[in-house]
Amino acid sequence: MSYEISLSEPDSEVRTYHRKEAVVFYKTKETFGALSNMASGYPLRVNGVRILTSEALYQACRFPHLPDVQRVIIDQKSPIAAKMKSKPHRKDSRPDWDQVRVGVMRWCLRVKLAQNYKEFGRWLLVTKDKEIEPPRVLRRLQHLREWSHE
């Protein structure tokens, strides 16, 4: 199976992913699951604030104008709890969220790597030069874009 993903960002490009030749993960307990934002065990510190997961950081970035919502998200002990705490506020996401979300995801993963270099970096090295299949949410977003242009 293969498919193309293209994202509307200035530095994005169209990539074709072949599932048999890519690193694929669906659950954090599977091989390569540590690469997911939902993986625990990779704490972060941003501007002096301790954040337990990259998912919490990603979700908090939706709401730079709502520090109280950010605090609730960041205070969660698990990545899924952080995601669920963001749900009631999604209508209040920053207005450019759809345009910046992929860049924010990249930044969150870079923070995760920089602050957990030994363990997270080990997982990246194990992937060798294989493409890392984008999360289902990006594939879903691409399908929605294609459908809306038909």
Short mmCIF file of C-alpha atoms in Angstrom, two decimals:
data_model
loop_
_atom_site.label_atom_id
_atom_site.label_comp_id
_atom_site.label_asym_id
_atom_site.label_seq_id
_atom_site.Cartn_x
_atom_site.Cartn_y
_atom_site.Cartn_z
CA MET A 1 0.00 0.00 0.00
CA SER A 2 1.27 3.49 -0.78
CA TYR A 3 -0.18 6.96 -0.59
CA GLU A 4 0.90 10.57 -0.93
CA ILE A 5 0.79 13.23 1.73
CA SER A 6 1.16 16.90 0.91
CA LEU A 7 0.79 19.59 3.51
CA SER A 8 0.10 23.27 3.00
CA GLU A 9 3.25 24.66 4.55
CA PRO A 10 5.92 26.71 2.83
CA ASP A 11 8.58 24.03 3.25
CA SER A 12 6.34 21.02 2.65
CA GLU A 13 6.67 18.67 -0.24
CA VAL A 14 4.66 15.78 -1.60
CA ARG A 15 5.94 12.49 -0.27
CA THR A 16 4.92 9.00 -1.22
CA TYR A 17 4.96 6.44 1.58
CA HIS A 18 5.18 2.72 0.92
CA ARG A 19 4.02 1.01 4.07
CA LYS A 20 6.33 -2.02 3.68
CA GLU A 21 9.35 0.27 3.40
CA ALA A 22 8.39 2.71 6.15
CA VAL A 23 8.48 2.73 9.92
CA VAL A 24 4.87 2.31 11.03
CA PHE A 25 3.42 2.55 14.53
CA TYR A 26 -0.12 2.70 15.80
CA LYS A 27 0.29 2.11 19.52
CA THR A 28 2.94 3.23 21.95
CA LYS A 29 3.61 -0.32 23.15
CA GLU A 30 4.46 -1.52 19.62
CA THR A 31 7.89 -1.37 18.06
CA PHE A 32 8.66 2.28 17.29
CA GLY A 33 5.77 3.40 19.51
CA ALA A 34 8.26 5.61 21.35
CA LEU A 35 8.22 7.86 18.28
CA SER A 36 4.60 8.77 18.98
CA ASN A 37 3.55 11.92 20.82
CA MET A 38 1.44 9.58 22.92
CA ALA A 39 4.54 7.86 24.31
CA SER A 40 5.21 8.59 27.97
CA GLY A 41 8.63 8.65 29.55
CA TYR A 42 10.10 11.59 27.63
CA PRO A 43 9.58 14.61 29.91
CA LEU A 44 10.26 18.10 28.61
CA ARG A 45 11.06 21.51 30.03
CA VAL A 46 10.06 24.60 28.04
CA ASN A 47 10.58 28.10 29.43
CA GLY A 48 11.15 26.57 32.86
CA VAL A 49 7.85 24.64 32.77
CA ARG A 50 7.99 20.85 33.20
CA ILE A 51 5.78 19.04 30.68
CA LEU A 52 5.43 15.26 30.92
CA THR A 53 4.78 14.50 27.25
CA SER A 54 5.22 15.96 23.79
CA GLU A 55 1.46 15.49 23.27
CA ALA A 56 0.77 17.87 26.16
CA LEU A 57 3.19 20.39 24.65
CA TYR A 58 1.57 20.03 21.22
CA GLN A 59 -1.95 20.48 22.60
CA ALA A 60 -0.91 23.47 24.74
CA CYS A 61 0.49 25.15 21.62
CA ARG A 62 -3.07 25.35 20.25
CA PHE A 63 -3.88 27.95 22.89
CA PRO A 64 -1.09 30.54 23.25
CA HIS A 65 -3.79 33.11 24.03
CA LEU A 66 -5.35 30.97 26.81
CA PRO A 67 -2.73 30.36 29.51
CA ASP A 68 -5.27 28.83 31.91
CA VAL A 69 -6.20 26.20 29.32
CA GLN A 70 -2.51 25.56 28.64
CA ARG A 71 -1.92 24.99 32.36
CA VAL A 72 -4.77 22.46 32.59
CA ILE A 73 -3.36 20.57 29.58
CA ILE A 74 0.23 20.64 30.82
CA ASP A 75 -0.77 19.47 34.31
CA GLN A 76 -2.10 16.15 32.99
CA LYS A 77 -0.18 12.99 33.89
CA SER A 78 -0.83 11.14 30.63
CA PRO A 79 -0.73 12.16 26.97
CA ILE A 80 -4.30 11.01 26.31
CA ALA A 81 -5.55 13.02 29.29
CA ALA A 82 -3.77 16.11 27.92
CA LYS A 83 -5.43 15.56 24.54
CA MET A 84 -8.86 15.07 26.13
CA LYS A 85 -8.50 18.26 28.20
CA SER A 86 -7.91 20.22 24.98
CA LYS A 87 -11.07 18.91 23.29
CA PRO A 88 -13.65 21.22 24.91
CA HIS A 89 -11.55 24.22 23.89
CA ARG A 90 -10.74 23.29 20.28
CA LYS A 91 -13.19 25.83 18.92
CA ASP A 92 -10.94 28.41 20.60
CA SER A 93 -7.73 27.13 18.97
CA ARG A 94 -5.43 29.80 17.60
CA PRO A 95 -6.90 31.00 14.28
CA ASP A 96 -3.95 29.75 12.21
CA TRP A 97 -3.84 26.30 13.82
CA ASP A 98 -4.50 24.35 10.61
CA GLN A 99 -1.67 26.20 8.89
CA VAL A 100 0.89 25.81 11.70
CA ARG A 101 0.01 22.46 13.28
CA VAL A 102 2.53 20.40 11.31
CA GLY A 103 5.30 22.87 12.05
CA VAL A 104 4.31 22.83 15.73
CA MET A 105 4.43 19.02 15.67
CA ARG A 106 7.93 19.12 14.18
CA TRP A 107 9.03 21.57 16.85
CA CYS A 108 7.56 19.41 19.65
CA LEU A 109 9.42 16.37 18.32
CA ARG A 110 12.65 18.34 18.08
CA VAL A 111 12.24 19.41 21.72
CA LYS A 112 11.57 15.76 22.62
CA LEU A 113 14.76 14.70 20.83
CA ALA A 114 16.92 17.50 22.24
CA GLN A 115 15.85 16.77 25.81
CA ASN A 116 15.74 12.97 25.56
CA TYR A 117 18.58 12.50 23.13
CA LYS A 118 19.93 9.18 24.36
CA GLU A 119 16.70 7.15 24.47
CA PHE A 120 14.56 8.94 21.85
CA GLY A 121 17.60 9.35 19.60
CA ARG A 122 18.24 5.60 19.85
CA TRP A 123 14.77 4.95 18.42
CA LEU A 124 15.39 7.34 15.56
CA LEU A 125 18.71 5.67 14.77
CA VAL A 126 17.03 2.24 14.69
CA THR A 127 14.77 3.48 11.86
CA LYS A 128 17.95 3.87 9.75
CA ASP A 129 17.02 5.73 6.58
CA LYS A 130 13.43 4.48 6.39
CA GLU A 131 10.66 7.02 6.11
CA ILE A 132 8.59 7.38 9.25
CA GLU A 133 4.96 7.04 8.23
CA PRO A 134 3.00 10.10 9.28
CA PRO A 135 0.40 9.67 11.99
CA ARG A 136 -3.12 8.75 11.00
CA VAL A 137 -4.27 12.28 11.79
CA LEU A 138 -2.10 13.67 8.98
CA ARG A 139 -3.36 11.05 6.54
CA ARG A 140 -6.94 11.86 7.58
CA LEU A 141 -6.27 15.59 7.09
CA GLN A 142 -4.91 14.93 3.61
CA HIS A 143 -7.95 12.83 2.68
CA LEU A 144 -10.26 15.60 3.92
CA ARG A 145 -8.38 18.16 1.81
CA GLU A 146 -8.65 15.97 -1.27
CA TRP A 147 -12.36 15.35 -0.65
CA SER A 148 -13.09 19.06 -0.20
CA HIS A 149 -11.53 19.85 -3.57
CA GLU A 150 -13.52 17.29 -5.54
#
